[in-house]
PDB file of C-alpha atoms in Angstrom:
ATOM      1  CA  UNK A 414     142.526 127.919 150.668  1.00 48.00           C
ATOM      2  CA  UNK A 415     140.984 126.316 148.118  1.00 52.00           C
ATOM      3  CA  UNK A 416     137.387 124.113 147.965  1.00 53.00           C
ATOM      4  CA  UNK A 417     137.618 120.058 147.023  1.00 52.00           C
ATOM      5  CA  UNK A 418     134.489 119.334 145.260  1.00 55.00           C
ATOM      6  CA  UNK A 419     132.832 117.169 146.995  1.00 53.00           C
ATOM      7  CA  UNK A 420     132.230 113.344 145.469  1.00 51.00           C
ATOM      8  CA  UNK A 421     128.842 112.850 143.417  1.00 55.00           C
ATOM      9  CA  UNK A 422     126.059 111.906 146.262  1.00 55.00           C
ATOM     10  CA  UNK A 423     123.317 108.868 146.093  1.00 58.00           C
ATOM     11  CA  UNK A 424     121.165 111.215 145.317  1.00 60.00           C
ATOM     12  CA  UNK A 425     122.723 112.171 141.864  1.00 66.00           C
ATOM     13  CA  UNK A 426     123.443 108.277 140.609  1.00 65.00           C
ATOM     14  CA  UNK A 427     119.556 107.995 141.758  1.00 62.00           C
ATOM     15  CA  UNK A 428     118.523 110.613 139.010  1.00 63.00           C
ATOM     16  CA  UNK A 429     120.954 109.338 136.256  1.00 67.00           C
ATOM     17  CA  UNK A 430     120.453 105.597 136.341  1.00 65.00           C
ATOM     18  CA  UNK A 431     116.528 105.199 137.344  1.00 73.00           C
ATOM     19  CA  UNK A 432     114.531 108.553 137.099  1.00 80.00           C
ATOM     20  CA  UNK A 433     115.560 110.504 133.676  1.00 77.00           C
ATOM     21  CA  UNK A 434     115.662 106.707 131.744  1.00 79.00           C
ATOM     22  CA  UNK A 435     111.681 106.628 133.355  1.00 84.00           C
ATOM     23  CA  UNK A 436     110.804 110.213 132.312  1.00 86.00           C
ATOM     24  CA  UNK A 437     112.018 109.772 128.589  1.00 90.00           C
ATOM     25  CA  UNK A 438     110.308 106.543 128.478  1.00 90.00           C
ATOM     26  CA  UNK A 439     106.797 108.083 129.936  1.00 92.00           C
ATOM     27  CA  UNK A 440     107.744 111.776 127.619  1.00 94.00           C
ATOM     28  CA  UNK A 441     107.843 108.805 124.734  1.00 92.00           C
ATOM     29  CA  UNK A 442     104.935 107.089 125.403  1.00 95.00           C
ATOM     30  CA  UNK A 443     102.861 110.393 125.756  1.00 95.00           C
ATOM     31  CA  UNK A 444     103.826 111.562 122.435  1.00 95.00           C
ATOM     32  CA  UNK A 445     102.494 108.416 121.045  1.00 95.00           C
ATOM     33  CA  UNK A 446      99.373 108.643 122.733  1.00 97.00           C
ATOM     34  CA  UNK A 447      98.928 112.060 121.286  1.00 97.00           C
ATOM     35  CA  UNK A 448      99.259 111.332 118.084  1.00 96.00           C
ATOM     36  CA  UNK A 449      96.967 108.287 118.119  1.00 97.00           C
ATOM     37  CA  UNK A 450      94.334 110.694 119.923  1.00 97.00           C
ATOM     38  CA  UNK A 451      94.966 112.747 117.248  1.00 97.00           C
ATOM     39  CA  UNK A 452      94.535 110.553 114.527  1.00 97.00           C
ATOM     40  CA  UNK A 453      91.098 109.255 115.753  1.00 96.00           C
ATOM     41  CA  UNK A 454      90.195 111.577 112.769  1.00 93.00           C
ATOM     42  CA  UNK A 455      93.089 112.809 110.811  1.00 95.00           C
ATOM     43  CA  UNK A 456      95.214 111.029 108.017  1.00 95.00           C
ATOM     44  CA  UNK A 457      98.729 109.933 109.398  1.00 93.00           C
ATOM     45  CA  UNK A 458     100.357 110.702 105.999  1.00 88.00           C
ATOM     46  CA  UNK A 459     103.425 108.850 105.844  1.00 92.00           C
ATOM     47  CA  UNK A 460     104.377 106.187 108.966  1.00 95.00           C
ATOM     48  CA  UNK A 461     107.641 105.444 110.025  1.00 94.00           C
ATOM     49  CA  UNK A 462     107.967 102.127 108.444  1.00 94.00           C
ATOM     50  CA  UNK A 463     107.323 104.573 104.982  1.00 96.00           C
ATOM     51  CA  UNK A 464     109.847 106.728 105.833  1.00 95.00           C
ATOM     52  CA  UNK A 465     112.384 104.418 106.268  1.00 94.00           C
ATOM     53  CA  UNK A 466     111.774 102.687 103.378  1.00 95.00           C
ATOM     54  CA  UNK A 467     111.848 105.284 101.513  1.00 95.00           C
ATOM     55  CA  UNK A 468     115.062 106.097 102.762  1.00 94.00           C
ATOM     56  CA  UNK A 469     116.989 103.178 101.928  1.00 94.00           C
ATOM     57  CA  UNK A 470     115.312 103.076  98.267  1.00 95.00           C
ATOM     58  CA  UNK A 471     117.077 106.658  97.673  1.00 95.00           C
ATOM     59  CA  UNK A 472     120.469 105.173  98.626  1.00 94.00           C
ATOM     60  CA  UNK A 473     120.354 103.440  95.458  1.00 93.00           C
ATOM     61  CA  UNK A 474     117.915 105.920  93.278  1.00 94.00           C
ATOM     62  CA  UNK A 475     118.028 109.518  94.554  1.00 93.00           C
ATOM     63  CA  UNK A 476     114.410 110.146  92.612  1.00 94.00           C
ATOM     64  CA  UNK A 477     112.718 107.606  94.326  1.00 94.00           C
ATOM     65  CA  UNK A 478     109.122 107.985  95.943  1.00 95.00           C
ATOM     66  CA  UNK A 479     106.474 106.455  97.890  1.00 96.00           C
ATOM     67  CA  UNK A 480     103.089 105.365  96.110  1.00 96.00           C
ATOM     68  CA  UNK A 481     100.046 105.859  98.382  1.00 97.00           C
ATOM     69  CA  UNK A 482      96.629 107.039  98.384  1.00 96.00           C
ATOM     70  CA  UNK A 483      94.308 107.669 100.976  1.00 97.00           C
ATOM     71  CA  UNK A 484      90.696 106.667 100.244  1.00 98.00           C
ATOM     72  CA  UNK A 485      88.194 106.346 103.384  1.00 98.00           C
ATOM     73  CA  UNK A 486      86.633 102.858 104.416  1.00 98.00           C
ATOM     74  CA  UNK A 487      83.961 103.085 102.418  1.00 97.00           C
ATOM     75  CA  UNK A 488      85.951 103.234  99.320  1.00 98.00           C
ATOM     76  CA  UNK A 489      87.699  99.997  99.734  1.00 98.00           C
ATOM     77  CA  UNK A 490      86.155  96.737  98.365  1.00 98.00           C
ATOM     78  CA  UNK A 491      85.226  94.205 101.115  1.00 98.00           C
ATOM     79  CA  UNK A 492      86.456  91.893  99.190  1.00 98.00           C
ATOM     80  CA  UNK A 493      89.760  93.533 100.355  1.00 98.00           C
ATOM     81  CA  UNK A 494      89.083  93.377 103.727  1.00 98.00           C
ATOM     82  CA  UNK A 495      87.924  90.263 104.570  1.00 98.00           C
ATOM     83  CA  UNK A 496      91.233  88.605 102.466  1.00 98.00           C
ATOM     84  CA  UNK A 497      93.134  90.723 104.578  1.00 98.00           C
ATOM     85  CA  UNK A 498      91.190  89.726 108.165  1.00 97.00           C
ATOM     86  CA  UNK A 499      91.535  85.953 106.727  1.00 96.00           C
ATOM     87  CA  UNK A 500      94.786  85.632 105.853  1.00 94.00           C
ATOM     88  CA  UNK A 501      96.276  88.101 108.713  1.00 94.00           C
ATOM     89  CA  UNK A 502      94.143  88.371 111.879  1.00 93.00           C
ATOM     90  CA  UNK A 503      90.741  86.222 111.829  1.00 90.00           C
ATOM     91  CA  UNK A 504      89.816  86.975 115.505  1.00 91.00           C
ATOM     92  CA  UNK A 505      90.505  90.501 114.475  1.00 94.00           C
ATOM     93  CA  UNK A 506      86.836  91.940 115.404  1.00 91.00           C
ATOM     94  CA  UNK A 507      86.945  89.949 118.547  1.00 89.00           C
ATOM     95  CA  UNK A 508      90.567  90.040 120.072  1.00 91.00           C
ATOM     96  CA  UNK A 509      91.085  93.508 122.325  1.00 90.00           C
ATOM     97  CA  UNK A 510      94.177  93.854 120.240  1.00 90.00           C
ATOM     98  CA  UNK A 511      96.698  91.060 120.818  1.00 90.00           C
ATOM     99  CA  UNK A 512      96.502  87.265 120.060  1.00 84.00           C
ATOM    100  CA  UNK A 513      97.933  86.162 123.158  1.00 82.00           C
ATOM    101  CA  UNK A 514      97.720  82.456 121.843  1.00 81.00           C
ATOM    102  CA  UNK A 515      99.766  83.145 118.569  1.00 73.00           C
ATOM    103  CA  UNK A 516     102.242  84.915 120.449  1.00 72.00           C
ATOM    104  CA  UNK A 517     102.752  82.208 122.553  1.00 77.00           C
ATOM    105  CA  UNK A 518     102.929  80.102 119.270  1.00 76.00           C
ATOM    106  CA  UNK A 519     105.704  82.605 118.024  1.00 68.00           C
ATOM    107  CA  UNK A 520     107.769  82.185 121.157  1.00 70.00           C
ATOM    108  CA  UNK A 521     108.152  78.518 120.870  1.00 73.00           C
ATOM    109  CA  UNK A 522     108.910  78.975 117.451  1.00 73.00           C
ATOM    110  CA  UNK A 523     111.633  81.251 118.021  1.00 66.00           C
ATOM    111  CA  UNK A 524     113.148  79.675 121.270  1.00 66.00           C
ATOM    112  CA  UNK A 525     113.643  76.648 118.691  1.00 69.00           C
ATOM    113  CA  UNK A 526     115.668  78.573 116.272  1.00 67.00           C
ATOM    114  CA  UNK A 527     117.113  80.641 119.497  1.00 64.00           C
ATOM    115  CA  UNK A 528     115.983  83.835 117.607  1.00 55.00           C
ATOM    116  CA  UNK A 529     113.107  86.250 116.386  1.00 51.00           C
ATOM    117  CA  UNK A 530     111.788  85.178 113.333  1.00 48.00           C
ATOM    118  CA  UNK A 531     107.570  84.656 113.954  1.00 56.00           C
ATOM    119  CA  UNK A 532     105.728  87.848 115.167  1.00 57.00           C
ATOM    120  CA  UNK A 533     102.111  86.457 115.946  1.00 68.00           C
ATOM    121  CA  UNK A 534     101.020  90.070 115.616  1.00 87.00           C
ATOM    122  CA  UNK A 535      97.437  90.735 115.060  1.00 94.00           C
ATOM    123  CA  UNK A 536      96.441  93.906 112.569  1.00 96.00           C
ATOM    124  CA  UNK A 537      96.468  96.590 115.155  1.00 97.00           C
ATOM    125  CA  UNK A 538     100.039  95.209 116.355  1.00 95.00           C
ATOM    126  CA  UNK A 539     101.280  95.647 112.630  1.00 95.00           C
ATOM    127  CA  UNK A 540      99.153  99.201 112.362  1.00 97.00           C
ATOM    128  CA  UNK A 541     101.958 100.012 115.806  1.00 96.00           C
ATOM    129  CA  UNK A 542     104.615  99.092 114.221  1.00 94.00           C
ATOM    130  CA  UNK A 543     103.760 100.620 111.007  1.00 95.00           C
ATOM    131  CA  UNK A 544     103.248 103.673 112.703  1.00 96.00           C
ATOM    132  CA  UNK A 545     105.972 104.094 115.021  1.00 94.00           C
ATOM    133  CA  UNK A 546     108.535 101.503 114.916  1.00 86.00           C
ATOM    134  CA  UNK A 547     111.442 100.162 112.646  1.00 71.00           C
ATOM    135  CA  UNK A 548     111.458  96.530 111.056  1.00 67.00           C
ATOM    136  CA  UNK A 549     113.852  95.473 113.083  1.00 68.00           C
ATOM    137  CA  UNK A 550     112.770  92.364 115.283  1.00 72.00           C
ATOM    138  CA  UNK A 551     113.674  92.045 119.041  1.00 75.00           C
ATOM    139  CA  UNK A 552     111.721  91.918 122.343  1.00 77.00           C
ATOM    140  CA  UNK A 553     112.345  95.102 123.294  1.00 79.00           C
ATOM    141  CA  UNK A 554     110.646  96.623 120.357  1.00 81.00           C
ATOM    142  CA  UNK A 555     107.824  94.178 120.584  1.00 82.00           C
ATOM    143  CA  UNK A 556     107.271  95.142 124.223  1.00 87.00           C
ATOM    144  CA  UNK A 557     106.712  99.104 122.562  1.00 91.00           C
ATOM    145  CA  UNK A 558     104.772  97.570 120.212  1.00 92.00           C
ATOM    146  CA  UNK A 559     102.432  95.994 123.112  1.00 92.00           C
ATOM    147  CA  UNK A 560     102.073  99.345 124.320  1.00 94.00           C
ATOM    148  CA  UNK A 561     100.880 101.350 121.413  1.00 96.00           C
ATOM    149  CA  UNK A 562      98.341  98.486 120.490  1.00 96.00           C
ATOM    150  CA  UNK A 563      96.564  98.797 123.452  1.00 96.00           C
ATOM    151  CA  UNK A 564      96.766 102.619 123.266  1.00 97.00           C
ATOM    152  CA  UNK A 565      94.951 102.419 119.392  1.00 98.00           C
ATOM    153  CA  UNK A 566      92.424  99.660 120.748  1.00 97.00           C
ATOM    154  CA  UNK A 567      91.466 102.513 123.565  1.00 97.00           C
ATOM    155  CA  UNK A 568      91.623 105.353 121.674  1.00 97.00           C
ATOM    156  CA  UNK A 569      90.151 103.933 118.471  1.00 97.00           C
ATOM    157  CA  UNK A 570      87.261 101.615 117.132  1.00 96.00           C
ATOM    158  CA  UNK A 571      87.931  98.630 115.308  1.00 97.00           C
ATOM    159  CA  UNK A 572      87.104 100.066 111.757  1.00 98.00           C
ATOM    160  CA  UNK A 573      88.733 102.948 112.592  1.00 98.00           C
ATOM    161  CA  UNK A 574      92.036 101.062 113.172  1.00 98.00           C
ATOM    162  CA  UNK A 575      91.691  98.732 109.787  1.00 98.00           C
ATOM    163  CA  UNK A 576      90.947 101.568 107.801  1.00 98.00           C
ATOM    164  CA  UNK A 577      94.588 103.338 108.623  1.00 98.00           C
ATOM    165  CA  UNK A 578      96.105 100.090 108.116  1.00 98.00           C
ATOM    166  CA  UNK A 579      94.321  99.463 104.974  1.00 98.00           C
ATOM    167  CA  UNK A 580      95.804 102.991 104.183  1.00 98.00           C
ATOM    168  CA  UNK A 581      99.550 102.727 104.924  1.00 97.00           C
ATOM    169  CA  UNK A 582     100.100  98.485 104.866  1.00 98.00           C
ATOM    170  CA  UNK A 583     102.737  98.044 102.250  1.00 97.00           C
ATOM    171  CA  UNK A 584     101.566  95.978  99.287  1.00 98.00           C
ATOM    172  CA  UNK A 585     104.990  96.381  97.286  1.00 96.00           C
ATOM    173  CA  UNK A 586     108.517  98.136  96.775  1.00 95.00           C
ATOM    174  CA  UNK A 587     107.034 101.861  97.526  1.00 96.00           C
ATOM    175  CA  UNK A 588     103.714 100.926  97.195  1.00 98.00           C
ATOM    176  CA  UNK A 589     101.275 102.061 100.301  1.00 98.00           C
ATOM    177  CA  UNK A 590      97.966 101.641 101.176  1.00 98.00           C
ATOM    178  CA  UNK A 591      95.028  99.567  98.947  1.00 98.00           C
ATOM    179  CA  UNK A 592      94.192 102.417  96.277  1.00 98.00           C
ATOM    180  CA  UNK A 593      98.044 102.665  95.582  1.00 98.00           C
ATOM    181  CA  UNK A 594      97.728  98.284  95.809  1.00 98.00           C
ATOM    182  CA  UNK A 595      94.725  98.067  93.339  1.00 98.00           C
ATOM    183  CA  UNK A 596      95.824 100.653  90.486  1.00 98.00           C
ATOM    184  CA  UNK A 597      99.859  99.448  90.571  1.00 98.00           C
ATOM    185  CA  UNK A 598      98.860  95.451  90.271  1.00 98.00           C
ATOM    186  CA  UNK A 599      95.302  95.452  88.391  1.00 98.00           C
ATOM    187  CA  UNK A 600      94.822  99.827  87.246  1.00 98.00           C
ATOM    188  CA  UNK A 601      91.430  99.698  89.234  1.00 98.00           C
ATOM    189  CA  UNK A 602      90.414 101.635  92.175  1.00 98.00           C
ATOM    190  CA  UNK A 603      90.245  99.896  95.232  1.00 98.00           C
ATOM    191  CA  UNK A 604      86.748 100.200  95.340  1.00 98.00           C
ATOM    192  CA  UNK A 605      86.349  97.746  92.408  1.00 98.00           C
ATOM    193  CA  UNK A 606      88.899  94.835  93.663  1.00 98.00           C
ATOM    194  CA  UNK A 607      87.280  91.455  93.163  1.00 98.00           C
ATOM    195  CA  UNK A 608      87.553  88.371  95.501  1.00 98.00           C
ATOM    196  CA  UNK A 609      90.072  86.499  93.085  1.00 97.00           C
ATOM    197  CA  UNK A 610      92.232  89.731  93.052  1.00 98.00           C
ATOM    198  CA  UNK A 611      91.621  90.776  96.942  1.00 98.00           C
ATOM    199  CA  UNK A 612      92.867  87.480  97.911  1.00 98.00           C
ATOM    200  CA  UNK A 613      96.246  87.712  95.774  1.00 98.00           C
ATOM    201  CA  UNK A 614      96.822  90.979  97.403  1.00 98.00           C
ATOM    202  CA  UNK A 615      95.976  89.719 100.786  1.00 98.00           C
ATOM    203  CA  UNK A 616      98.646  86.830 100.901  1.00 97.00           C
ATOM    204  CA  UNK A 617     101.020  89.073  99.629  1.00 97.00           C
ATOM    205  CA  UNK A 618     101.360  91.123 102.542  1.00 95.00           C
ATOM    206  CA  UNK A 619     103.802  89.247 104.609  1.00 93.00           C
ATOM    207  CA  UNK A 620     106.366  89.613 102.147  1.00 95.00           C
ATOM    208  CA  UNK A 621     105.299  92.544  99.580  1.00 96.00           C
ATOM    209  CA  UNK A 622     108.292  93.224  98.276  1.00 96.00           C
ATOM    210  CA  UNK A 623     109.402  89.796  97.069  1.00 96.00           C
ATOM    211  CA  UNK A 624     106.186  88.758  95.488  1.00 96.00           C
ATOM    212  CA  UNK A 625     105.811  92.759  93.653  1.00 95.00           C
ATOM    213  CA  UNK A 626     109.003  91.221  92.085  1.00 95.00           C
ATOM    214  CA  UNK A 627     107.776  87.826  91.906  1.00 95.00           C
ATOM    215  CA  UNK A 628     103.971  87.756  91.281  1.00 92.00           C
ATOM    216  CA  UNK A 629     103.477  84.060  89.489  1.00 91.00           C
ATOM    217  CA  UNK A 630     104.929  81.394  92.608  1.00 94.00           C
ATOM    218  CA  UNK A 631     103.111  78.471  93.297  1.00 95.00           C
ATOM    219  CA  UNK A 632     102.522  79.286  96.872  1.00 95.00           C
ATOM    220  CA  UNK A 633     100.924  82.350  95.960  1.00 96.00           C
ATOM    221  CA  UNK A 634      98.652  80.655  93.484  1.00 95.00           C
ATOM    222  CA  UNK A 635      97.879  77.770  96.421  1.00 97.00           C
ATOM    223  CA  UNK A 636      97.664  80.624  99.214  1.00 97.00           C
ATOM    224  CA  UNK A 637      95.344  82.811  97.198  1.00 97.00           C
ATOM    225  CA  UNK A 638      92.808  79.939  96.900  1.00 97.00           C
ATOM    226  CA  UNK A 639      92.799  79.174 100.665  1.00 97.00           C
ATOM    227  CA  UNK A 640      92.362  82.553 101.585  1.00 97.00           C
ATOM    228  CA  UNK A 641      89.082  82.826  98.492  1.00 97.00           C
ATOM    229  CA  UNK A 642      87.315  80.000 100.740  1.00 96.00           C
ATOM    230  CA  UNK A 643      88.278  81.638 104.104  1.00 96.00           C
ATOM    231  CA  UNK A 644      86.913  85.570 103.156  1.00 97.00           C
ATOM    232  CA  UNK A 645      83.485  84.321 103.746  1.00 93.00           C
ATOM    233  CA  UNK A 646      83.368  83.996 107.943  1.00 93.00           C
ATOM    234  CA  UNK A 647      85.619  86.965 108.054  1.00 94.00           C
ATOM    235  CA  UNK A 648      83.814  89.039 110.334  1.00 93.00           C
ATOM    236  CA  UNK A 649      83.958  93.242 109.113  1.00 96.00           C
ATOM    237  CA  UNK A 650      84.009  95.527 111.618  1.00 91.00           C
TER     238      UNK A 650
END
């Protein structure tokens, strides 16, 4: 006589559709925390972001490699870093890591164009995504990205998180990280960056690549002097 199997129960759909989706999500979010923990005083080396760019620059040149540096805090010019807090996040010292009011500006921005274009993300949102995440823009991935801020603003201090970012931000096609920025664009250390030349570097950011390829645009020129009177209420942390 033989057995008929008997018919999947609630019990099993329960565990496939609810609770192993939940534990990969927490296992996820636990290996980020660790390495952020860990990272409270260790160099990253190379992010995500890095590695995939590096990836897709090999496609096309097998010998390709990543520029980057690491130099501590104390070794970048605060000219640097209050171009950077001006033109990217100027509640930066202030805000527990999220601009709530430009992401609200970003959302009616992209609910006119009915997609993602505008991020509103503050410095330790684009230090997340740097770290962890792909390029790719969607809510889903900016919900992640909400979650690992908050987990660097708890783990870390304030100059503690710029001074990774100032380390891995891209400033051009392979380029990492401010030393890297200073010596490809003016062959000084970062240490000896000037206001004029901090500023330049600073609006670059948003789009790195392009202006590494295209250095002399008019907005850059116009953007560069905005951000020169702006450095000066950046608050340091």
């Amino acid at each position: 006589m033989t057995k008929t199997r008997k018919a999947p129960g609630r019990w099993s759909w329960v565990k496939w559709v609810f609770i192993v989706p939940v534990a990969l999500f927490i296992a996820v979010q636990i290996y980020f925390f660790v390495q952020i923990w860990w990272w409270r005083d260790h160099e990253p080396g190379t992010t995500a972001f890095m590695r995939q760019q590096l990836a897709a620059m090999q496609e096309t040149n097998p010998n390709a490699k990543l520029v980057q540096q690491w130099v501590p805090y104390e070794r970048i010019s605060n000219n640097l870093k209050r171009a950077i807090i001006a033109s990217e996040d100027a509640n930066f010292s202030d805000h527990d890591g999220v601009d709530w009011e430009a992401l609200e500006k970003a959302y009616e921005r992209n609910a006119k164009r009915n997609k993602v274009t505008h991020g509103g993300s503050t410095i330790t949102q684009q230090l997340a995504k740097n770290l962890f995440l792909s390029g790719s823009r969607s809510y889903l991935r900016k919900g992640q990205e909400l979650i690992i801020t908050y987990m660097l603003e708890t783990l870390m201090d304030k100059r503690r998180i710029f001074e990774i970012y100032l380390n891995v931000v891209e400033f051009g096609r392979g380029v990492y990280g401010a030393e890297a920025a200073a010596r490809h664009y003016y062959r000084i250390p970062a240490a000896k960056l000037g206001a004029s030349q901090a500023a330049r570097l600073a609006v670059m950011l948003p789009n790195p690549r392009y202006y590494d390829a295209h250095r002399d645009t008019r907005y850059l020129s116009r953007r560069t002097a905005v951000i020169l009177r702006r450095m000066g209420s950046a608050d340091l942390p």
